[in-house]
Amino acid sequence: MNELSLAGTQIEHFHVCAFFDSREQEYDVLTPFFKEGIDQGEKNIHIVNPAKMDDHRVRLNRAGIDTHACEACGQLEVQSWQGAYLDEAGTFNKDRMLNTLESACKAAREAGFPRVRIMGNMDWVFNDVPGAKDILAYEAEVNEVLSQNRQPAVCVYDIAKMSGSMMMDLLRTHPLTLINGVVQENPFYTPASEMLAELAKRQVKEDASTT
């Protein structure tokens, strides 16, 4: 099987929560991960802020990834939040996104790619998006999709935009973390069934407090 390394660390789990405090740090750490996949003939799917798609391509090109050639042959897909995480109305639906991800993994396999590396920039969560409250349930459930398909995904979060409690919840939904450029097994990881049960209890309490 091809190499699978992130920030100089060989990884086996397939769902990584990556916290960065600048775009420079983000690209310094992630572009080698992207390029490793490209060089091994794998597919890359990057879901980014629609306003920063061109900048994303520029940064990849600077790292030695020929985005024009890779997109032309289907090895690289740079997608907007709209159409991926968000529907045409700008709403997040976790079940729709889980199905989208499952379909993307299947399509990559059918196209003959040995692996697909998925990166999702998650800044949209902080934009008061309808349905964004379900992000923790999504992050918990997506572990099963990634594990079944044996494909790696990196969820990118801006550490400056979140509270301590949200950061802890996000940590609990990812088997691996990437903080300060270091990949680690996550001791706070909570299996999806337990996390979903806890989220359901929280929702009951929240609903009770508003009635």
XYZ file of C-alpha atoms in Angstrom:
211
model
C 0.000 0.000 0.000
C 1.164 3.561 -0.646
C 2.711 5.670 2.090
C 0.306 7.630 4.267
C 2.060 10.240 6.358
C 1.028 13.552 7.857
C 3.411 16.058 9.436
C 6.161 13.460 9.255
C 4.117 10.817 11.075
C 2.838 7.559 9.590
C -0.900 7.380 10.245
C -3.374 4.530 10.340
C -6.568 6.185 11.536
C -8.523 7.947 8.856
C -10.087 10.982 10.535
C -7.848 13.819 11.691
C -8.846 17.048 13.409
C -6.273 19.692 12.461
C -6.115 22.961 14.380
C -4.152 25.883 12.932
C -3.680 29.490 13.942
C -2.665 30.797 10.489
C -3.039 29.880 6.816
C 0.738 29.791 6.498
C 0.975 27.132 9.199
C -1.875 25.203 7.604
C -0.228 25.000 4.190
C 3.257 24.351 5.567
C 1.888 21.244 7.290
C -0.687 19.994 4.791
C 0.867 20.538 1.361
C 3.419 17.712 1.850
C 0.479 15.444 2.730
C -1.313 16.483 -0.464
C 1.815 16.138 -2.616
C 2.616 12.690 -1.237
C -0.772 11.537 -2.484
C -0.384 13.192 -5.885
C 3.081 11.690 -6.358
C 1.665 8.220 -5.549
C -1.121 8.523 -8.103
C -3.846 9.069 -5.514
C -6.806 11.417 -5.701
C -7.109 14.599 -3.635
C -10.451 16.231 -2.823
C -10.171 19.643 -1.154
C -13.296 21.433 0.080
C -12.529 25.096 0.683
C -13.997 28.556 1.131
C -15.332 29.578 -2.303
C -13.646 32.981 -1.897
C -10.256 31.287 -1.473
C -10.316 28.611 -4.168
C -7.902 30.472 -6.460
C -5.553 31.201 -3.558
C -5.688 27.528 -2.616
C -4.561 26.529 -6.101
C -1.760 29.106 -6.036
C -0.439 27.688 -2.771
C -0.585 24.134 -4.113
C 1.310 25.168 -7.241
C 3.989 26.784 -5.116
C 4.376 23.458 -3.302
C 5.058 21.657 -6.565
C 1.544 20.416 -7.348
C 0.523 21.192 -10.937
C -3.119 21.948 -10.207
C -4.073 22.457 -13.855
C -2.725 19.074 -14.917
C -4.021 17.291 -11.814
C -7.527 18.731 -12.187
C -7.544 17.938 -15.904
C -6.836 14.241 -15.261
C -9.213 14.029 -12.287
C -6.499 13.518 -9.696
C -7.358 16.771 -7.911
C -10.776 18.241 -7.153
C -10.948 21.659 -5.514
C -14.538 22.089 -4.410
C -16.469 24.930 -2.823
C -18.326 24.608 0.471
C -21.476 25.104 -1.625
C -22.339 21.806 -3.249
C -20.333 19.868 -0.678
C -21.001 20.747 2.959
C -23.744 23.195 2.016
C -26.649 22.779 -0.368
C -27.842 25.396 -2.847
C -29.735 27.191 -0.077
C -26.601 27.351 2.079
C -27.853 24.762 4.575
C -25.833 21.950 6.134
C -27.490 18.546 6.203
C -25.300 15.920 7.823
C -26.968 12.927 6.166
C -26.617 14.508 2.753
C -22.919 15.170 3.398
C -22.315 11.639 4.649
C -23.860 10.308 1.442
C -21.774 12.747 -0.611
C -18.608 11.509 1.044
C -19.560 7.866 0.570
C -20.218 8.529 -3.120
C -16.887 10.354 -3.520
C -14.976 7.403 -2.059
C -16.830 4.973 -4.310
C -16.244 7.108 -7.413
C -12.514 7.353 -6.680
C -12.271 3.562 -6.357
C -14.184 3.015 -9.588
C -11.875 5.478 -11.349
C -8.909 3.331 -10.336
C -7.337 5.560 -7.697
C -5.590 3.592 -4.927
C -6.649 6.145 -2.315
C -8.467 9.455 -1.984
C -7.191 12.097 0.450
C -9.926 14.434 1.618
C -9.399 17.836 3.202
C -12.281 19.962 4.420
C -11.877 23.536 5.599
C -14.502 23.957 8.310
C -14.683 27.747 8.676
C -18.272 27.682 7.384
C -19.320 26.255 10.770
C -18.746 29.692 12.297
C -20.882 31.569 9.744
C -24.292 31.031 11.379
C -25.151 28.390 8.779
C -28.535 26.644 9.101
C -27.905 23.097 10.293
C -24.399 23.827 11.610
C -25.532 22.693 15.068
C -25.308 19.128 13.716
C -21.576 19.366 13.023
C -20.598 17.291 16.074
C -23.000 14.502 15.118
C -21.588 14.591 11.585
C -17.994 14.475 12.805
C -18.875 11.470 14.970
C -20.731 9.578 12.250
C -18.223 10.239 9.472
C -15.698 8.027 11.262
C -17.654 4.968 10.138
C -17.735 6.089 6.496
C -14.002 6.754 6.454
C -13.115 3.537 8.265
C -15.272 1.383 6.007
C -13.747 2.961 2.906
C -10.256 3.161 4.462
C -9.751 6.708 3.241
C -8.061 9.562 5.147
C -9.750 12.876 5.828
C -8.411 15.995 7.517
C -10.877 18.491 9.004
C -9.229 21.919 9.229
C -10.298 24.294 11.993
C -9.097 27.792 12.851
C -8.247 27.555 16.534
C -8.906 31.273 17.064
C -12.576 30.942 16.087
C -13.730 28.433 18.666
C -14.429 28.196 22.368
C -12.643 25.763 24.629
C -15.771 23.646 24.983
C -16.238 23.368 21.227
C -12.604 22.434 20.766
C -12.966 19.660 23.327
C -16.114 18.341 21.640
C -14.351 18.313 18.275
C -11.406 16.475 19.773
C -13.766 13.814 21.050
C -15.010 13.076 17.523
C -11.587 12.508 15.917
C -9.230 9.564 16.563
C -6.207 11.676 15.590
C -5.326 15.307 16.252
C -2.890 17.652 14.579
C -1.938 20.558 16.841
C 1.142 22.771 16.539
C 2.280 20.662 13.596
C 2.313 17.434 15.615
C 0.089 14.404 14.962
C -1.022 12.461 18.009
C -3.379 9.667 18.959
C -6.288 11.390 20.656
C -6.884 10.217 24.241
C -10.195 12.113 24.302
C -11.673 10.275 21.329
C -15.161 8.942 22.082
C -16.753 6.208 19.916
C -19.543 7.510 17.714
C -22.346 5.635 19.497
C -21.386 7.142 22.864
C -20.926 10.628 21.444
C -24.261 10.564 19.634
C -26.036 9.379 22.785
C -24.487 12.241 24.745
C -25.444 14.789 22.091
C -29.025 13.491 22.152
C -29.151 13.952 25.944
C -27.822 17.483 25.595
C -30.529 18.276 23.066
C -33.238 16.983 25.415
C -31.926 19.219 28.200
C -31.705 22.176 25.849
C -35.250 21.647 24.620
C -36.503 21.341 28.209
C -34.802 24.565 29.239
C -36.523 26.513 26.470
C -40.051 25.317 27.255
